[in-house]
Amino acid sequence: MTDQDNSAVEPLALFGGTFDPVHYGHLRCADEARQKLTLSKLYLLPAGTPVHRDVPQATVGQRLDMLELARTEFPHLLIDDRETRRSGPSYMVETLQELRVSFPDRPLILLVGQDAANLLHTWHRWKQLFELAHIVILTRPATHTRYEKNLAKQLQARSETDGRKLFDSKAGAVLQLEVEPVDVSATDIKHVIRSGGSPRSMLPATVLEYITANRLYLTN
Ligand code: ATP
């Protein structure tokens, strides 16, 4: 993303993740959300050093390569690699602050799956996230909504049902968005590969070819 990426008043939308590896759960849900929110593009934002999870098995370079390969099927999904260029833990609040400096007047939208939303209260300086961006929560198969008390209060107070409203202010609203269920996770994919199977239907063929060629995820 460049600072020139300011041509339209369209909100800047970001979908953060480890993408170890990227799969159809990320790609289809993000692209469906993009369309429902009437956005021309959406940025996949790979974490450099994820905060709440184990160290990724693939290197940063490999995760970026796989995202780039996945894009051929999803041309409206772009990649923002800023967190991979930063040292230290990839705190989302710092990423959003950086974007706010570059785009002072633009609405920012942070998309998260329901499992990530359930843990928002554990994110670094989590209350500040709402001052910096709108939050869109995507439904995820087999994941229930379960919020900690203070988080539930914040989400309730900021709840919005009309996606167009996210164009009218820079930050602060929370929208729950139902997307077509895609029952895939990176964990499942790794499990299938380790067991000698092929997770063919779970991710783009180009990404699977890359995984095979680089002998990724064969061991724990
Ligand atoms: P893992 O299996 O290791 O937990 P993951 O598949 O959940 O990995 P991440 O890269 O950690 O992948 O997820 C990034 C974001 O994508 C999170 O907000 C997560 O909730 C969301 N997400 C991942 N898979 C799905 C899915 N199938 N449907 C909806 N959201 C998803």
PDB file of C-alpha atoms and ligand atoms in Angstrom:
ATOM      1  CA  MET A   1       0.000   0.000   0.000  1.00  0.00           C
ATOM      2  CA  THR A   2       1.314   3.464  -0.805  1.00  0.00           C
ATOM      3  CA  ASP A   3       0.417   6.849   0.591  1.00  0.00           C
ATOM      4  CA  GLN A   4      -0.960   7.659  -2.870  1.00  0.00           C
ATOM      5  CA  ASP A   5      -3.617   5.020  -2.273  1.00  0.00           C
ATOM      6  CA  ASN A   6      -5.913   7.815  -1.239  1.00  0.00           C
ATOM      7  CA  SER A   7      -7.755   8.356  -4.479  1.00  0.00           C
ATOM      8  CA  ALA A   8     -11.224   7.460  -3.278  1.00  0.00           C
ATOM      9  CA  VAL A   9     -13.129   8.082  -0.078  1.00  0.00           C
ATOM     10  CA  GLU A  10     -13.703   4.352   0.088  1.00  0.00           C
ATOM     11  CA  PRO A  11     -12.721   2.919   3.468  1.00  0.00           C
ATOM     12  CA  LEU A  12      -9.408   1.120   3.691  1.00  0.00           C
ATOM     13  CA  ALA A  13     -10.185  -2.453   4.714  1.00  0.00           C
ATOM     14  CA  LEU A  14      -7.713  -4.888   6.267  1.00  0.00           C
ATOM     15  CA  PHE A  15      -7.898  -8.547   7.161  1.00  0.00           C
ATOM     16  CA  GLY A  16      -5.055  -9.561   9.449  1.00  0.00           C
ATOM     17  CA  GLY A  17      -3.808 -13.078  10.022  1.00  0.00           C
ATOM     18  CA  THR A  18      -0.924 -15.473  10.210  1.00  0.00           C
ATOM     19  CA  PHE A  19      -1.765 -17.021   6.833  1.00  0.00           C
ATOM     20  CA  ASP A  20       0.335 -20.097   7.623  1.00  0.00           C
ATOM     21  CA  PRO A  21      -0.876 -21.015   5.026  1.00  0.00           C
ATOM     22  CA  VAL A  22      -3.512 -18.786   3.419  1.00  0.00           C
ATOM     23  CA  HIS A  23      -6.634 -20.830   2.549  1.00  0.00           C
ATOM     24  CA  TYR A  24     -10.172 -20.576   1.187  1.00  0.00           C
ATOM     25  CA  GLY A  25     -11.532 -19.754   4.653  1.00  0.00           C
ATOM     26  CA  HIS A  26      -9.550 -16.507   4.549  1.00  0.00           C
ATOM     27  CA  LEU A  27      -9.932 -15.828   0.855  1.00  0.00           C
ATOM     28  CA  ARG A  28     -13.612 -16.556   0.231  1.00  0.00           C
ATOM     29  CA  CYS A  29     -14.784 -14.905   3.441  1.00  0.00           C
ATOM     30  CA  ALA A  30     -12.643 -11.813   2.915  1.00  0.00           C
ATOM     31  CA  ASP A  31     -13.744 -11.442  -0.676  1.00  0.00           C
ATOM     32  CA  GLU A  32     -17.415 -11.972   0.183  1.00  0.00           C
ATOM     33  CA  ALA A  33     -17.139  -9.379   2.942  1.00  0.00           C
ATOM     34  CA  ARG A  34     -15.454  -7.001   0.505  1.00  0.00           C
ATOM     35  CA  GLN A  35     -18.367  -7.366  -1.891  1.00  0.00           C
ATOM     36  CA  LYS A  36     -21.012  -7.018   0.817  1.00  0.00           C
ATOM     37  CA  LEU A  37     -19.327  -3.867   2.069  1.00  0.00           C
ATOM     38  CA  THR A  38     -19.176  -2.584  -1.545  1.00  0.00           C
ATOM     39  CA  LEU A  39     -15.410  -2.150  -1.456  1.00  0.00           C
ATOM     40  CA  SER A  40     -13.306  -2.339  -4.608  1.00  0.00           C
ATOM     41  CA  LYS A  41     -10.409  -3.927  -2.743  1.00  0.00           C
ATOM     42  CA  LEU A  42      -9.337  -5.318   0.593  1.00  0.00           C
ATOM     43  CA  TYR A  43      -5.849  -5.792   2.046  1.00  0.00           C
ATOM     44  CA  LEU A  44      -4.643  -9.067   3.536  1.00  0.00           C
ATOM     45  CA  LEU A  45      -2.284  -8.109   6.329  1.00  0.00           C
ATOM     46  CA  PRO A  46       0.113 -10.891   7.323  1.00  0.00           C
ATOM     47  CA  ALA A  47       1.518 -10.642  10.842  1.00  0.00           C
ATOM     48  CA  GLY A  48       5.306 -10.625  11.003  1.00  0.00           C
ATOM     49  CA  THR A  49       5.559 -11.950  14.540  1.00  0.00           C
ATOM     50  CA  PRO A  50       2.035 -12.996  15.617  1.00  0.00           C
ATOM     51  CA  VAL A  51       1.274 -12.059  19.209  1.00  0.00           C
ATOM     52  CA  HIS A  52      -1.298 -14.612  20.276  1.00  0.00           C
ATOM     53  CA  ARG A  53      -0.028 -17.729  18.627  1.00  0.00           C
ATOM     54  CA  ASP A  54       2.880 -20.067  18.036  1.00  0.00           C
ATOM     55  CA  VAL A  55       5.707 -19.052  15.749  1.00  0.00           C
ATOM     56  CA  PRO A  56       4.555 -19.710  12.164  1.00  0.00           C
ATOM     57  CA  GLN A  57       6.052 -22.785  10.505  1.00  0.00           C
ATOM     58  CA  ALA A  58       6.568 -21.098   7.149  1.00  0.00           C
ATOM     59  CA  THR A  59       8.949 -18.150   6.936  1.00  0.00           C
ATOM     60  CA  VAL A  60       7.649 -14.633   6.388  1.00  0.00           C
ATOM     61  CA  GLY A  61       8.895 -14.840   2.798  1.00  0.00           C
ATOM     62  CA  GLN A  62       7.049 -18.116   2.207  1.00  0.00           C
ATOM     63  CA  ARG A  63       3.817 -16.786   3.715  1.00  0.00           C
ATOM     64  CA  LEU A  64       4.052 -13.728   1.469  1.00  0.00           C
ATOM     65  CA  ASP A  65       4.781 -15.913  -1.577  1.00  0.00           C
ATOM     66  CA  MET A  66       1.675 -18.010  -0.831  1.00  0.00           C
ATOM     67  CA  LEU A  67      -0.490 -14.898  -0.437  1.00  0.00           C
ATOM     68  CA  GLU A  68       0.776 -13.587  -3.756  1.00  0.00           C
ATOM     69  CA  LEU A  69      -0.027 -16.926  -5.455  1.00  0.00           C
ATOM     70  CA  ALA A  70      -3.528 -16.950  -3.926  1.00  0.00           C
ATOM     71  CA  ARG A  71      -4.245 -13.526  -5.371  1.00  0.00           C
ATOM     72  CA  THR A  72      -4.507 -14.865  -8.915  1.00  0.00           C
ATOM     73  CA  GLU A  73      -7.925 -16.315  -7.968  1.00  0.00           C
ATOM     74  CA  PHE A  74      -8.866 -13.247  -5.910  1.00  0.00           C
ATOM     75  CA  PRO A  75      -7.679 -10.153  -7.774  1.00  0.00           C
ATOM     76  CA  HIS A  76      -9.527  -7.741  -5.476  1.00  0.00           C
ATOM     77  CA  LEU A  77      -7.542  -8.931  -2.480  1.00  0.00           C
ATOM     78  CA  LEU A  78      -4.231  -7.105  -2.136  1.00  0.00           C
ATOM     79  CA  ILE A  79      -1.392  -7.570   0.334  1.00  0.00           C
ATOM     80  CA  ASP A  80      -0.091  -5.085   2.859  1.00  0.00           C
ATOM     81  CA  ASP A  81       3.242  -6.363   4.170  1.00  0.00           C
ATOM     82  CA  ARG A  82       3.976  -3.576   6.673  1.00  0.00           C
ATOM     83  CA  GLU A  83       3.827  -5.863   9.733  1.00  0.00           C
ATOM     84  CA  THR A  84       6.360  -8.221   8.185  1.00  0.00           C
ATOM     85  CA  ARG A  85       8.773  -5.301   7.767  1.00  0.00           C
ATOM     86  CA  ARG A  86       8.459  -4.205  11.404  1.00  0.00           C
ATOM     87  CA  SER A  87      10.531  -5.781  14.141  1.00  0.00           C
ATOM     88  CA  GLY A  88       8.975  -6.990  17.377  1.00  0.00           C
ATOM     89  CA  PRO A  89       5.460  -8.303  17.960  1.00  0.00           C
ATOM     90  CA  SER A  90       2.877  -7.367  15.324  1.00  0.00           C
ATOM     91  CA  TYR A  91       0.502  -5.284  17.407  1.00  0.00           C
ATOM     92  CA  MET A  92      -2.580  -4.346  15.399  1.00  0.00           C
ATOM     93  CA  VAL A  93      -3.012  -1.114  17.316  1.00  0.00           C
ATOM     94  CA  GLU A  94       0.398   0.062  16.059  1.00  0.00           C
ATOM     95  CA  THR A  95      -0.470  -0.912  12.501  1.00  0.00           C
ATOM     96  CA  LEU A  96      -3.709   1.054  12.645  1.00  0.00           C
ATOM     97  CA  GLN A  97      -1.930   4.050  14.165  1.00  0.00           C
ATOM     98  CA  GLU A  98       0.568   3.987  11.313  1.00  0.00           C
ATOM     99  CA  LEU A  99      -2.247   3.842   8.773  1.00  0.00           C
ATOM    100  CA  ARG A 100      -4.083   6.669  10.486  1.00  0.00           C
ATOM    101  CA  VAL A 101      -1.023   8.875  10.057  1.00  0.00           C
ATOM    102  CA  SER A 102      -0.836   8.036   6.351  1.00  0.00           C
ATOM    103  CA  PHE A 103      -4.602   8.332   5.819  1.00  0.00           C
ATOM    104  CA  PRO A 104      -5.866  10.907   8.320  1.00  0.00           C
ATOM    105  CA  ASP A 105      -9.360  11.244   6.835  1.00  0.00           C
ATOM    106  CA  ARG A 106     -10.118   7.827   5.541  1.00  0.00           C
ATOM    107  CA  PRO A 107     -12.399   5.324   7.278  1.00  0.00           C
ATOM    108  CA  LEU A 108     -10.411   2.233   8.306  1.00  0.00           C
ATOM    109  CA  ILE A 109     -12.058  -1.169   8.598  1.00  0.00           C
ATOM    110  CA  LEU A 110     -10.501  -4.092  10.423  1.00  0.00           C
ATOM    111  CA  LEU A 111     -12.047  -7.466   9.596  1.00  0.00           C
ATOM    112  CA  VAL A 112     -11.697 -10.343  12.035  1.00  0.00           C
ATOM    113  CA  GLY A 113     -13.155 -13.830  12.176  1.00  0.00           C
ATOM    114  CA  GLN A 114     -15.430 -14.703  15.095  1.00  0.00           C
ATOM    115  CA  ASP A 115     -12.713 -16.687  16.913  1.00  0.00           C
ATOM    116  CA  ALA A 116     -10.387 -13.686  16.800  1.00  0.00           C
ATOM    117  CA  ALA A 117     -13.223 -11.345  17.835  1.00  0.00           C
ATOM    118  CA  ASN A 118     -13.876 -13.475  20.926  1.00  0.00           C
ATOM    119  CA  LEU A 119     -10.321 -12.681  22.055  1.00  0.00           C
ATOM    120  CA  LEU A 120     -10.201  -8.974  21.184  1.00  0.00           C
ATOM    121  CA  HIS A 121     -10.012  -8.009  24.869  1.00  0.00           C
ATOM    122  CA  THR A 122      -6.599  -9.719  25.043  1.00  0.00           C
ATOM    123  CA  TRP A 123      -5.113  -7.626  22.224  1.00  0.00           C
ATOM    124  CA  HIS A 124      -2.515  -4.986  23.073  1.00  0.00           C
ATOM    125  CA  ARG A 125      -4.273  -1.677  23.970  1.00  0.00           C
ATOM    126  CA  TRP A 126      -7.496  -3.196  22.660  1.00  0.00           C
ATOM    127  CA  LYS A 127      -9.826  -0.321  23.525  1.00  0.00           C
ATOM    128  CA  GLN A 128      -7.818   1.942  21.229  1.00  0.00           C
ATOM    129  CA  LEU A 129      -8.670  -0.266  18.262  1.00  0.00           C
ATOM    130  CA  PHE A 130     -12.170   1.220  18.256  1.00  0.00           C
ATOM    131  CA  GLU A 131     -10.773   4.762  18.103  1.00  0.00           C
ATOM    132  CA  LEU A 132      -8.729   3.853  15.055  1.00  0.00           C
ATOM    133  CA  ALA A 133     -10.981   1.642  12.945  1.00  0.00           C
ATOM    134  CA  HIS A 134     -14.393   0.143  12.428  1.00  0.00           C
ATOM    135  CA  ILE A 135     -14.446  -3.546  13.278  1.00  0.00           C
ATOM    136  CA  VAL A 136     -16.249  -6.064  11.097  1.00  0.00           C
ATOM    137  CA  ILE A 137     -16.713  -9.511  12.614  1.00  0.00           C
ATOM    138  CA  LEU A 138     -17.108 -12.403  10.183  1.00  0.00           C
ATOM    139  CA  THR A 139     -19.000 -15.539  11.123  1.00  0.00           C
ATOM    140  CA  ARG A 140     -16.902 -18.704  11.192  1.00  0.00           C
ATOM    141  CA  PRO A 141     -18.154 -22.319  11.229  1.00  0.00           C
ATOM    142  CA  ALA A 142     -18.134 -24.049  14.616  1.00  0.00           C
ATOM    143  CA  THR A 143     -17.263 -20.817  16.393  1.00  0.00           C
ATOM    144  CA  HIS A 144     -19.665 -19.394  18.908  1.00  0.00           C
ATOM    145  CA  THR A 145     -19.889 -15.800  19.989  1.00  0.00           C
ATOM    146  CA  ARG A 146     -18.404 -15.586  23.460  1.00  0.00           C
ATOM    147  CA  TYR A 147     -17.290 -12.175  24.723  1.00  0.00           C
ATOM    148  CA  GLU A 148     -15.632 -11.140  27.948  1.00  0.00           C
ATOM    149  CA  LYS A 149     -17.806  -8.686  29.911  1.00  0.00           C
ATOM    150  CA  ASN A 150     -15.990  -5.432  29.063  1.00  0.00           C
ATOM    151  CA  LEU A 151     -15.591  -6.395  25.445  1.00  0.00           C
ATOM    152  CA  ALA A 152     -19.281  -7.284  25.169  1.00  0.00           C
ATOM    153  CA  LYS A 153     -20.142  -3.826  26.506  1.00  0.00           C
ATOM    154  CA  GLN A 154     -17.951  -2.087  23.918  1.00  0.00           C
ATOM    155  CA  LEU A 155     -19.275  -4.167  21.041  1.00  0.00           C
ATOM    156  CA  GLN A 156     -22.865  -3.656  22.075  1.00  0.00           C
ATOM    157  CA  ALA A 157     -22.489   0.117  22.396  1.00  0.00           C
ATOM    158  CA  ARG A 158     -20.860   0.371  18.967  1.00  0.00           C
ATOM    159  CA  SER A 159     -23.058  -2.094  17.132  1.00  0.00           C
ATOM    160  CA  GLU A 160     -24.105  -1.108  13.608  1.00  0.00           C
ATOM    161  CA  THR A 161     -26.188  -3.071  11.110  1.00  0.00           C
ATOM    162  CA  ASP A 162     -25.853  -0.958   7.965  1.00  0.00           C
ATOM    163  CA  GLY A 163     -22.512  -1.439   6.176  1.00  0.00           C
ATOM    164  CA  ARG A 164     -22.890   1.882   4.348  1.00  0.00           C
ATOM    165  CA  LYS A 165     -22.558   3.657   7.697  1.00  0.00           C
ATOM    166  CA  LEU A 166     -18.908   2.595   7.738  1.00  0.00           C
ATOM    167  CA  PHE A 167     -18.317   5.078   4.912  1.00  0.00           C
ATOM    168  CA  ASP A 168     -19.622   7.997   6.984  1.00  0.00           C
ATOM    169  CA  SER A 169     -17.140   8.040   9.855  1.00  0.00           C
ATOM    170  CA  LYS A 170     -13.506   7.124  10.300  1.00  0.00           C
ATOM    171  CA  ALA A 171     -13.783   4.570  13.111  1.00  0.00           C
ATOM    172  CA  GLY A 172     -15.777   3.273  16.040  1.00  0.00           C
ATOM    173  CA  ALA A 173     -18.570   1.106  14.644  1.00  0.00           C
ATOM    174  CA  VAL A 174     -18.846  -2.666  14.959  1.00  0.00           C
ATOM    175  CA  LEU A 175     -20.631  -4.697  12.327  1.00  0.00           C
ATOM    176  CA  GLN A 176     -21.392  -8.409  12.514  1.00  0.00           C
ATOM    177  CA  LEU A 177     -21.310  -9.806   8.988  1.00  0.00           C
ATOM    178  CA  GLU A 178     -22.612 -13.205   8.028  1.00  0.00           C
ATOM    179  CA  VAL A 179     -20.551 -14.880   5.335  1.00  0.00           C
ATOM    180  CA  GLU A 180     -20.974 -18.192   3.544  1.00  0.00           C
ATOM    181  CA  PRO A 181     -19.421 -20.817   5.842  1.00  0.00           C
ATOM    182  CA  VAL A 182     -16.045 -22.186   4.700  1.00  0.00           C
ATOM    183  CA  ASP A 183     -15.043 -24.876   7.146  1.00  0.00           C
ATOM    184  CA  VAL A 184     -11.279 -24.685   6.679  1.00  0.00           C
ATOM    185  CA  SER A 185      -8.465 -23.751   9.041  1.00  0.00           C
ATOM    186  CA  ALA A 186      -4.690 -23.654   8.714  1.00  0.00           C
ATOM    187  CA  THR A 187      -4.543 -26.228  11.506  1.00  0.00           C
ATOM    188  CA  ASP A 188      -6.709 -28.667   9.504  1.00  0.00           C
ATOM    189  CA  ILE A 189      -4.561 -28.185   6.408  1.00  0.00           C
ATOM    190  CA  LYS A 190      -1.359 -28.923   8.332  1.00  0.00           C
ATOM    191  CA  HIS A 191      -2.987 -31.975   9.864  1.00  0.00           C
ATOM    192  CA  VAL A 192      -4.036 -33.337   6.455  1.00  0.00           C
ATOM    193  CA  ILE A 193      -0.523 -32.787   5.039  1.00  0.00           C
ATOM    194  CA  ARG A 194       1.146 -34.438   8.030  1.00  0.00           C
ATOM    195  CA  SER A 195      -1.144 -37.440   7.648  1.00  0.00           C
ATOM    196  CA  GLY A 196      -0.054 -37.840   4.026  1.00  0.00           C
ATOM    197  CA  GLY A 197      -3.315 -36.516   2.525  1.00  0.00           C
ATOM    198  CA  SER A 198      -3.954 -33.707   0.108  1.00  0.00           C
ATOM    199  CA  PRO A 199      -5.908 -30.622   1.247  1.00  0.00           C
ATOM    200  CA  ARG A 200      -6.821 -29.939  -2.396  1.00  0.00           C
ATOM    201  CA  SER A 201     -10.224 -28.384  -1.834  1.00  0.00           C
ATOM    202  CA  MET A 202      -9.075 -26.209   1.048  1.00  0.00           C
ATOM    203  CA  LEU A 203      -6.778 -23.780  -0.718  1.00  0.00           C
ATOM    204  CA  PRO A 204      -5.826 -22.596  -4.210  1.00  0.00           C
ATOM    205  CA  ALA A 205      -3.928 -25.158  -6.328  1.00  0.00           C
ATOM    206  CA  THR A 206      -1.052 -22.707  -6.811  1.00  0.00           C
ATOM    207  CA  VAL A 207      -0.596 -22.468  -3.034  1.00  0.00           C
ATOM    208  CA  LEU A 208      -0.727 -26.241  -2.623  1.00  0.00           C
ATOM    209  CA  GLU A 209       1.897 -26.658  -5.374  1.00  0.00           C
ATOM    210  CA  TYR A 210       4.129 -24.194  -3.522  1.00  0.00           C
ATOM    211  CA  ILE A 211       3.654 -26.077  -0.245  1.00  0.00           C
ATOM    212  CA  THR A 212       4.550 -29.372  -1.936  1.00  0.00           C
ATOM    213  CA  ALA A 213       7.558 -27.927  -3.776  1.00  0.00           C
ATOM    214  CA  ASN A 214       8.913 -26.384  -0.569  1.00  0.00           C
ATOM    215  CA  ARG A 215       8.080 -29.432   1.567  1.00  0.00           C
ATOM    216  CA  LEU A 216       6.156 -27.286   4.051  1.00  0.00           C
ATOM    217  CA  TYR A 217       4.102 -28.562   7.004  1.00  0.00           C
ATOM    218  CA  LEU A 218       5.371 -32.174   6.774  1.00  0.00           C
ATOM    219  CA  THR A 219       6.285 -32.142  10.454  1.00  0.00           C
ATOM    220  CA  ASN A 220       5.065 -30.344  13.568  1.00  0.00           C
TER     221      ASN A 220
HETATM  222  P1  ATP B   1      -5.244 -21.709  12.737  1.00  0.00           P
HETATM  223  O1  ATP B   1      -5.927 -22.925  12.218  1.00  0.00           O
HETATM  224  O2  ATP B   1      -3.763 -21.909  12.906  1.00  0.00           O
HETATM  225  O3  ATP B   1      -5.937 -21.141  13.938  1.00  0.00           O
HETATM  226  P2  ATP B   1      -6.521 -19.876  10.899  1.00  0.00           P
HETATM  227  O4  ATP B   1      -6.960 -20.698   9.750  1.00  0.00           O
HETATM  228  O5  ATP B   1      -7.535 -19.496  11.922  1.00  0.00           O
HETATM  229  O6  ATP B   1      -5.278 -20.587  11.593  1.00  0.00           O
HETATM  230  P3  ATP B   1      -5.319 -17.210  10.789  1.00  0.00           P
HETATM  231  O7  ATP B   1      -4.361 -16.798   9.758  1.00  0.00           O
HETATM  232  O8  ATP B   1      -4.885 -17.251  12.177  1.00  0.00           O
HETATM  233  O9  ATP B   1      -5.859 -18.628  10.235  1.00  0.00           O
HETATM  234  O10 ATP B   1      -6.652 -16.367  10.688  1.00  0.00           O
HETATM  235  C1  ATP B   1      -6.671 -15.031  10.294  1.00  0.00           C
HETATM  236  C2  ATP B   1      -8.087 -14.490  10.362  1.00  0.00           C
HETATM  237  O11 ATP B   1      -8.916 -15.242   9.498  1.00  0.00           O
HETATM  238  C3  ATP B   1      -8.707 -14.579  11.749  1.00  0.00           C
HETATM  239  O12 ATP B   1      -9.458 -13.392  11.983  1.00  0.00           O
HETATM  240  C4  ATP B   1      -9.624 -15.786  11.628  1.00  0.00           C
HETATM  241  O13 ATP B   1     -10.722 -15.693  12.499  1.00  0.00           O
HETATM  242  C5  ATP B   1     -10.059 -15.693  10.180  1.00  0.00           C
HETATM  243  N1  ATP B   1     -10.435 -16.968   9.593  1.00  0.00           N
HETATM  244  C6  ATP B   1      -9.609 -18.023   9.377  1.00  0.00           C
HETATM  245  N2  ATP B   1     -10.294 -19.037   8.828  1.00  0.00           N
HETATM  246  C7  ATP B   1     -11.576 -18.632   8.694  1.00  0.00           C
HETATM  247  C8  ATP B   1     -12.783 -19.260   8.179  1.00  0.00           C
HETATM  248  N3  ATP B   1     -12.771 -20.504   7.742  1.00  0.00           N
HETATM  249  N4  ATP B   1     -13.918 -18.522   8.187  1.00  0.00           N
HETATM  250  C9  ATP B   1     -13.920 -17.242   8.662  1.00  0.00           C
HETATM  251  N5  ATP B   1     -12.823 -16.613   9.155  1.00  0.00           N
HETATM  252  C10 ATP B   1     -11.670 -17.284   9.163  1.00  0.00           C
END
